[in-house]
mmCIF file of C-alpha atoms in Angstrom:
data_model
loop_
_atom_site.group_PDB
_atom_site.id
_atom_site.type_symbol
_atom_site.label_atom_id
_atom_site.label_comp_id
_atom_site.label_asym_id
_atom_site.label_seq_id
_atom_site.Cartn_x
_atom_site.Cartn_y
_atom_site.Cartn_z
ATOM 1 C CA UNK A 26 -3.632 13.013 15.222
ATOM 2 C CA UNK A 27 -1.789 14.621 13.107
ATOM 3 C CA UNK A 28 -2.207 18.130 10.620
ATOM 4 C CA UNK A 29 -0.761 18.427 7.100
ATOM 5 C CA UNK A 30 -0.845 22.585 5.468
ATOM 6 C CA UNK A 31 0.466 22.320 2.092
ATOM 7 C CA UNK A 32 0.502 26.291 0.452
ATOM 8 C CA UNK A 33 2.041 27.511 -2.594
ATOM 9 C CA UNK A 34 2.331 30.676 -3.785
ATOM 10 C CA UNK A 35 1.997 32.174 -7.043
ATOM 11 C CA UNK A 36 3.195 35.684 -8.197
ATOM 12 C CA UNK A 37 1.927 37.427 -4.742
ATOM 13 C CA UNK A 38 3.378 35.985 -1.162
ATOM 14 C CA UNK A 39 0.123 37.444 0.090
ATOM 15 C CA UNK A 40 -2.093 35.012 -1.945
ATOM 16 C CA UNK A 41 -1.710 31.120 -2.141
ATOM 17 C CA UNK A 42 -2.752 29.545 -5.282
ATOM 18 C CA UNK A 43 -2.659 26.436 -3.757
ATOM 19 C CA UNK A 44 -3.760 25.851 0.507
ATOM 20 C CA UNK A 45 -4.684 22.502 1.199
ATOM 21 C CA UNK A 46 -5.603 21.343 5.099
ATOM 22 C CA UNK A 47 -5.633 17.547 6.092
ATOM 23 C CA UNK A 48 -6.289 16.400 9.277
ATOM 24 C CA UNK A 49 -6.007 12.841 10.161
ATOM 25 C CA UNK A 50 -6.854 10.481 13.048
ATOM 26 C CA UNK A 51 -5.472 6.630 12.742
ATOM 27 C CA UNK A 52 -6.592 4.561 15.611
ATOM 28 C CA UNK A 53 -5.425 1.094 16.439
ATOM 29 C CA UNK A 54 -6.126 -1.628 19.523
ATOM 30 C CA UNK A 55 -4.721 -5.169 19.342
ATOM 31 C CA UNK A 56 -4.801 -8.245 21.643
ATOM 32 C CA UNK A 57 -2.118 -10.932 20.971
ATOM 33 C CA UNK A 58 -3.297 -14.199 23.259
ATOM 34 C CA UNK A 59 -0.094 -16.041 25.120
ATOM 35 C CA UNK A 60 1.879 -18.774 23.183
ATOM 36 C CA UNK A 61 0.265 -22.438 24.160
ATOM 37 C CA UNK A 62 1.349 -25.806 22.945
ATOM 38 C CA UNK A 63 2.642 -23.540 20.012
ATOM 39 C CA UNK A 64 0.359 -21.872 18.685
ATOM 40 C CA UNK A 65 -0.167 -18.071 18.861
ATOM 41 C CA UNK A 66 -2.844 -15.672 17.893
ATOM 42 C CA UNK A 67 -3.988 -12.283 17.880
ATOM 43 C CA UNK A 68 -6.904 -9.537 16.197
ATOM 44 C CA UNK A 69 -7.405 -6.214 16.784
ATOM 45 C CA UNK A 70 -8.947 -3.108 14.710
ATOM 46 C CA UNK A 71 -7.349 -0.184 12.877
ATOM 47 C CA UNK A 72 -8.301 2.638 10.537
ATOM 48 C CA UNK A 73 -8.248 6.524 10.275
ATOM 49 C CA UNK A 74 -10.327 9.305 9.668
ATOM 50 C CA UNK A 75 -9.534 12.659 7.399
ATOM 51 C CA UNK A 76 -10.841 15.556 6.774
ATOM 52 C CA UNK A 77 -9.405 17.687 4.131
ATOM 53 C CA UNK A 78 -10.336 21.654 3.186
ATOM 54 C CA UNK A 79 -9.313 23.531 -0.202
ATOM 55 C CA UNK A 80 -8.201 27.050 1.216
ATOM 56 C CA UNK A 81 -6.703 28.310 -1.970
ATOM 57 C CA UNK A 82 -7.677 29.636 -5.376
ATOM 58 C CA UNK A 83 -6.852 26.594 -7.334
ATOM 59 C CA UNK A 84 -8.049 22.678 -6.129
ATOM 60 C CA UNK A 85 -5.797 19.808 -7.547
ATOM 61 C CA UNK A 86 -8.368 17.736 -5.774
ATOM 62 C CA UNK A 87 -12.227 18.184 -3.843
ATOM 63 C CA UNK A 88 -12.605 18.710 -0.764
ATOM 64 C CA UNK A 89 -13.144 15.359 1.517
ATOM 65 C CA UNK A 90 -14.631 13.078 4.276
ATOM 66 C CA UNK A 91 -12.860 9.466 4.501
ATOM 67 C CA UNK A 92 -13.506 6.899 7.110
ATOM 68 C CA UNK A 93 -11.236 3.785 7.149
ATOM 69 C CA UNK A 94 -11.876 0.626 9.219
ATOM 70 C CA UNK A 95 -10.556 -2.690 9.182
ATOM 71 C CA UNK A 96 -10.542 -5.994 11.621
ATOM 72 C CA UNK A 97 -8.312 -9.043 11.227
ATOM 73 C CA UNK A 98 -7.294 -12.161 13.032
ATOM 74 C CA UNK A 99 -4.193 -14.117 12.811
ATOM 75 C CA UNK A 100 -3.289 -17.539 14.022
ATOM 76 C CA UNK A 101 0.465 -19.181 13.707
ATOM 77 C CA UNK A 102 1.589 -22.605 14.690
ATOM 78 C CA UNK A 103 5.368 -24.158 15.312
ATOM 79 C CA UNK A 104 5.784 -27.942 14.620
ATOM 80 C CA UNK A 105 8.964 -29.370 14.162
ATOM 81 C CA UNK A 106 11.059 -27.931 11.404
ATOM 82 C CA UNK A 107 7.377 -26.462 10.464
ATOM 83 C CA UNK A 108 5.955 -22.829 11.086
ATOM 84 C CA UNK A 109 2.194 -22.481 9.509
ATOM 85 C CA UNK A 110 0.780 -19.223 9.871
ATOM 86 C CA UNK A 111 -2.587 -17.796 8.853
ATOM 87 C CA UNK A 112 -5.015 -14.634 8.821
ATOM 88 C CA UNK A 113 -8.395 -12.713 7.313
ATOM 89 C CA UNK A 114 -9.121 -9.293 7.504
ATOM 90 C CA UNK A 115 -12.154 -7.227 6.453
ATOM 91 C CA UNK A 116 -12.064 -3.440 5.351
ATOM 92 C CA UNK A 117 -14.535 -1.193 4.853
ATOM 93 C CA UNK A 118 -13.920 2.431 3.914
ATOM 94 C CA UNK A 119 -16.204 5.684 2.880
ATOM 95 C CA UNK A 120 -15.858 8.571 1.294
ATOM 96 C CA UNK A 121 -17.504 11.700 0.692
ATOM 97 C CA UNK A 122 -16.524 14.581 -1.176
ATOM 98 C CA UNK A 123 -18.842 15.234 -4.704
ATOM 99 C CA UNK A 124 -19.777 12.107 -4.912
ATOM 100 C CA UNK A 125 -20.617 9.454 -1.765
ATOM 101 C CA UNK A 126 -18.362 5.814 -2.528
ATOM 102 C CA UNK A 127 -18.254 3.000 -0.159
ATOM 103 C CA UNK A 128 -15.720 0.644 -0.414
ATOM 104 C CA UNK A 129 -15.651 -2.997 1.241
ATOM 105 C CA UNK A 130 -12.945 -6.309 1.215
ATOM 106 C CA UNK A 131 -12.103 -9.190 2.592
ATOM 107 C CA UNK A 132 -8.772 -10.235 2.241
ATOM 108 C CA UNK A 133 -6.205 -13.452 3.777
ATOM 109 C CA UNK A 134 -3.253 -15.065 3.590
ATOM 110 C CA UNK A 135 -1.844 -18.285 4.892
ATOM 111 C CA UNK A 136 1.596 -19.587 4.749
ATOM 112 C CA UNK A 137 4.260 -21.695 5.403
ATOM 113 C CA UNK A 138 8.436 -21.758 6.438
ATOM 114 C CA UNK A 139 10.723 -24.911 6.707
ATOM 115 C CA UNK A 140 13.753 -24.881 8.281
ATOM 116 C CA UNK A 141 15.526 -27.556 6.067
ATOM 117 C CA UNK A 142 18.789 -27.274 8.790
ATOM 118 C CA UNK A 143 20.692 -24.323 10.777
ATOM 119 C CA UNK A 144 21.368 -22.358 7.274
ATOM 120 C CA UNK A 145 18.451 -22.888 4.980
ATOM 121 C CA UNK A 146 15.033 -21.760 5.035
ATOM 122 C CA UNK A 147 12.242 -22.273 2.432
ATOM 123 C CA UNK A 148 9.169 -19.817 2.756
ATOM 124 C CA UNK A 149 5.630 -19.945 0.634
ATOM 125 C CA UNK A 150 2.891 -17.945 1.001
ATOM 126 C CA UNK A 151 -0.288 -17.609 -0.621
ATOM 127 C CA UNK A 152 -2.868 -13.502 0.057
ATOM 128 C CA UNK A 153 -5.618 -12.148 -1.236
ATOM 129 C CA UNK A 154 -4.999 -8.217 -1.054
ATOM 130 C CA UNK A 155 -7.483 -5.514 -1.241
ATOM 131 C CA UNK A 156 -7.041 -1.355 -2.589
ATOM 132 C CA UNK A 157 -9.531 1.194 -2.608
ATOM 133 C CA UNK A 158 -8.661 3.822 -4.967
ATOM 134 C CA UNK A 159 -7.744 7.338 -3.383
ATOM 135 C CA UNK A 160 -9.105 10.611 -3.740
ATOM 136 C CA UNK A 161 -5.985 11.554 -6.466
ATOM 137 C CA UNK A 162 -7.503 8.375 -8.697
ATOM 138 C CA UNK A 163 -11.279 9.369 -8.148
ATOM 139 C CA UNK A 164 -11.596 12.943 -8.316
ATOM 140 C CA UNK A 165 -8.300 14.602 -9.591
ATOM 141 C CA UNK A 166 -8.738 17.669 -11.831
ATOM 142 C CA UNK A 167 -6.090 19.977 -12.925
ATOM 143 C CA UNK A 168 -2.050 20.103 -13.160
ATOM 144 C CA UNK A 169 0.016 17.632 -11.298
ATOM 145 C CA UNK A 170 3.419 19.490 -10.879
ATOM 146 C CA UNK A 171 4.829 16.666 -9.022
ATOM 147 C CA UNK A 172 4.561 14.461 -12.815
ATOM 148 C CA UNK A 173 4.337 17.968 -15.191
ATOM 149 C CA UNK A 174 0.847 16.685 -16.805
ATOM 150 C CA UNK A 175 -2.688 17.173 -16.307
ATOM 151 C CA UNK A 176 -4.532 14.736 -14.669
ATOM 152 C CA UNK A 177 -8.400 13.386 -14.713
ATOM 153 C CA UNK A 178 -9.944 11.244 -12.532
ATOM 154 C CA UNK A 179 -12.564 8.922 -12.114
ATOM 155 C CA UNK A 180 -15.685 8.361 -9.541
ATOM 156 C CA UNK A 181 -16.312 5.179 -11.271
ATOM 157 C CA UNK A 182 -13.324 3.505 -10.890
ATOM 158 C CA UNK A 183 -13.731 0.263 -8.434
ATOM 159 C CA UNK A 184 -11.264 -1.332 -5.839
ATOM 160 C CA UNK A 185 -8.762 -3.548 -6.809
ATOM 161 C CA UNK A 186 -8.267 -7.165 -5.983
ATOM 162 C CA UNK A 187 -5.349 -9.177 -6.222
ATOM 163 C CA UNK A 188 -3.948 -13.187 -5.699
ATOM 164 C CA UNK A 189 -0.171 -13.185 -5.250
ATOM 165 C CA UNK A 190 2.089 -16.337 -4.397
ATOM 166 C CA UNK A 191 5.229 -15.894 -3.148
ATOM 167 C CA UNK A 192 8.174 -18.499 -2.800
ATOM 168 C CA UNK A 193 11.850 -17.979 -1.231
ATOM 169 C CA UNK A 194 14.672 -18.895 0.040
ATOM 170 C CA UNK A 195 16.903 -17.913 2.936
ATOM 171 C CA UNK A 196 20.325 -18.716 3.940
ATOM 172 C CA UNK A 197 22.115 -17.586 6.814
ATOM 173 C CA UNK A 198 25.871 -18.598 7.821
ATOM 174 C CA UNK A 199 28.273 -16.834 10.458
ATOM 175 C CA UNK A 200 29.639 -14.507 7.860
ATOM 176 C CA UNK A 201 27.216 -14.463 4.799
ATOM 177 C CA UNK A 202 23.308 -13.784 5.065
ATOM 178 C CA UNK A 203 21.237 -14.505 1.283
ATOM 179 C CA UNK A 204 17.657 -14.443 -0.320
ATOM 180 C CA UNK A 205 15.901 -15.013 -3.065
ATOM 181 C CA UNK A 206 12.281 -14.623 -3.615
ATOM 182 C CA UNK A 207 9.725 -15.334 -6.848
ATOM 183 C CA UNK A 208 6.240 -13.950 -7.067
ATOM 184 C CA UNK A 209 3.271 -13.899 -8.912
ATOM 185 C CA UNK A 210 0.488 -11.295 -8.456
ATOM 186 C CA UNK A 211 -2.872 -10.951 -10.831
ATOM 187 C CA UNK A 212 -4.750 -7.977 -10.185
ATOM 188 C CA UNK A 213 -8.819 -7.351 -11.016
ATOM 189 C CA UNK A 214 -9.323 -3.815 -11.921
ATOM 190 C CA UNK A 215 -5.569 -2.210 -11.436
ATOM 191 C CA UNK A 216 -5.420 1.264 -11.383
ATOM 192 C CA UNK A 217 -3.755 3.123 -14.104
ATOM 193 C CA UNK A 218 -2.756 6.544 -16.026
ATOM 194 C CA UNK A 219 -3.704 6.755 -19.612
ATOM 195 C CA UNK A 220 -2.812 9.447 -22.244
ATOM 196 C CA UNK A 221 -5.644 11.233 -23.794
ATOM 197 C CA UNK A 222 -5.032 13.416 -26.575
ATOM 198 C CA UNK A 223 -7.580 16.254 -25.229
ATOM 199 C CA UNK A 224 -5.338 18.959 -24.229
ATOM 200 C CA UNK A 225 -6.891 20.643 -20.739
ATOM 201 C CA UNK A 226 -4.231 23.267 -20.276
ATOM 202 C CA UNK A 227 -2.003 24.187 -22.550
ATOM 203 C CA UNK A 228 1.902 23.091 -22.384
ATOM 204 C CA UNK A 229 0.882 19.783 -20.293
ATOM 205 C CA UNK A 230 0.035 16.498 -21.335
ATOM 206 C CA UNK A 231 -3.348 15.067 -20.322
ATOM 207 C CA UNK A 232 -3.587 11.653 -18.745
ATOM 208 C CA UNK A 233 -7.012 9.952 -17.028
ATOM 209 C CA UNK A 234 -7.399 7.655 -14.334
ATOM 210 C CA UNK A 235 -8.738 4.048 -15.646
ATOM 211 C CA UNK A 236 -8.528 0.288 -14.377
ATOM 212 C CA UNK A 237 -8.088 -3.233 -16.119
ATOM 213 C CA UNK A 238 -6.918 -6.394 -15.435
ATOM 214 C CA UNK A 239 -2.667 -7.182 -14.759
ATOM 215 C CA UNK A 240 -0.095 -9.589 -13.624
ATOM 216 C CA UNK A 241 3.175 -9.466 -12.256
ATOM 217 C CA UNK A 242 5.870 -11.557 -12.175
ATOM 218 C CA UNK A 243 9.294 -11.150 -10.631
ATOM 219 C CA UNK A 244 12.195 -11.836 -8.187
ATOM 220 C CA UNK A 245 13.956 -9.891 -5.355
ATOM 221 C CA UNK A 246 17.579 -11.446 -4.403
ATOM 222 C CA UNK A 247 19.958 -9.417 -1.654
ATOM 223 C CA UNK A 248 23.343 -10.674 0.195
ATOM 224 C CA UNK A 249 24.851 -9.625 2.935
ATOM 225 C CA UNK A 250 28.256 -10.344 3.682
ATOM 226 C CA UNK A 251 30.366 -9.361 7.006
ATOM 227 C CA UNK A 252 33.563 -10.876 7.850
ATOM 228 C CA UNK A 253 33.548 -9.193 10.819
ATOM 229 C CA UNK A 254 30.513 -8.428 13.518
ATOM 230 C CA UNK A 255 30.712 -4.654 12.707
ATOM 231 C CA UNK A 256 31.553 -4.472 9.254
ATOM 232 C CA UNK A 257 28.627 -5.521 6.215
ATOM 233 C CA UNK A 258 29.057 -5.420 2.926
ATOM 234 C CA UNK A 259 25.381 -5.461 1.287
ATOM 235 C CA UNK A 260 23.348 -6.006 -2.616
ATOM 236 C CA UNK A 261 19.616 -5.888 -2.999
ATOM 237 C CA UNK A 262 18.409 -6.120 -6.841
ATOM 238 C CA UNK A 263 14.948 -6.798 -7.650
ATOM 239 C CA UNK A 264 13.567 -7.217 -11.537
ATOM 240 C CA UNK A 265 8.915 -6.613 -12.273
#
């Protein structure tokens, strides 16, 4: 459990312009099964529960009721210079504040490593992923001073699903550790900012909450390099 007060003042200490209250609960129980014959599995169930109160003058967002809860299963498998792992996972979340939303996926992944010899690896995966828009993206209504621009959301706005593939490559020596990694992600009904010309306040830009299709495509590489045990020398770069 844990309790978030955000307050900020205006012109008066003794008023708060802003007093938010969050309180959240996560919860999560697992069961991983012993390894037999090589193969190894486990499930369990996790999600949260918050409640959030407007104490202040001003609401940047409504007041709130979320419930989050999600189940999975995952199954791996070692065969030779083969490791094949696999999973599904169901999610189901709702939300109450003006509006009521419910919010349900199902989501997997299954994948694959070969260990070509001692320094190379070769990894491919293939998920489904699953987002349900937040409260910020559904009900949103007034200045964001975090981005300096007004911001609108929308109750319609549905949850996003995605198909990414990724493929890499590892390489690990006594004194040099690499990898490189390609992916590919399309995403049905991404969540986005868009500029609208309305002006809600004056001296900040206004910008609403929408949704259409994307794809990504990029590469993360990093290298590691340590002549000695306790001295590394390390590079990550990534390019979307």
């Amino acid at each position: 459990y844990q309790q978030n007060c955000r307050q900020e003042f205006e012109e008066s200490a003794d008023d708060y312009e802003v007093f938010f209250k969050l309180h959240t609960v996560t919860y999560d129980v697992r069961y991983l099964t012993q390894e037999f014959e090589g193969w190894k599995m486990a499930a369990g169930v996790n999600g949260m529960w918050q409640k959030s109160q407007n104490l202040g003058e001003e609401a940047l967002i409504p007041e709130y009721r979320l419930f989050d809860f999600g189940g999975y299963a995952t199954v791996s498998k070692e065969w030779e210079r083969w490791t094949l792992n696999g999973g599904v996972r169901y999610d189901h979340r709702h939300l109450k504040y003006d509006h009521t939303k419910d919010f349900d996926g199902v989501t997997g992944s299954v994948g694959a490593v070969w260990n070509a010899n001692e320094h190379w690896n070769v990894r491919m995966n293939v998920a489904r992923g699953f987002r349900a828009p937040n409260m910020s993206e559904l009900g949103a209504d007034g200045v964001h001073e975090g981005t300096v621009r007004y911001e609108i959301g929308s109750p319609n706005l549905k949850a996003e699903y995605s198909w990414q593939a990724d493929l890499g490559v590892d390489f690990t020596s006594q004194c040099v550790e690499a990898q490189v990694a390609l992916f590919a992600n399309r995403i049905s009904n991404y969540i986005f900012t868009k500029r609208d010309d309305v002006v809600m306040e004056e001296g900040y830009k206004t910008y609403e909450y929408t949704q259409g299709d994307a794809r990504l495509l990029g590469f993360e590489a990093g290298v590691d390099v340590h002549p000695i045990h306790r001295l590394h020398f390390g590079n990550t770069f990534s390019y979307v």
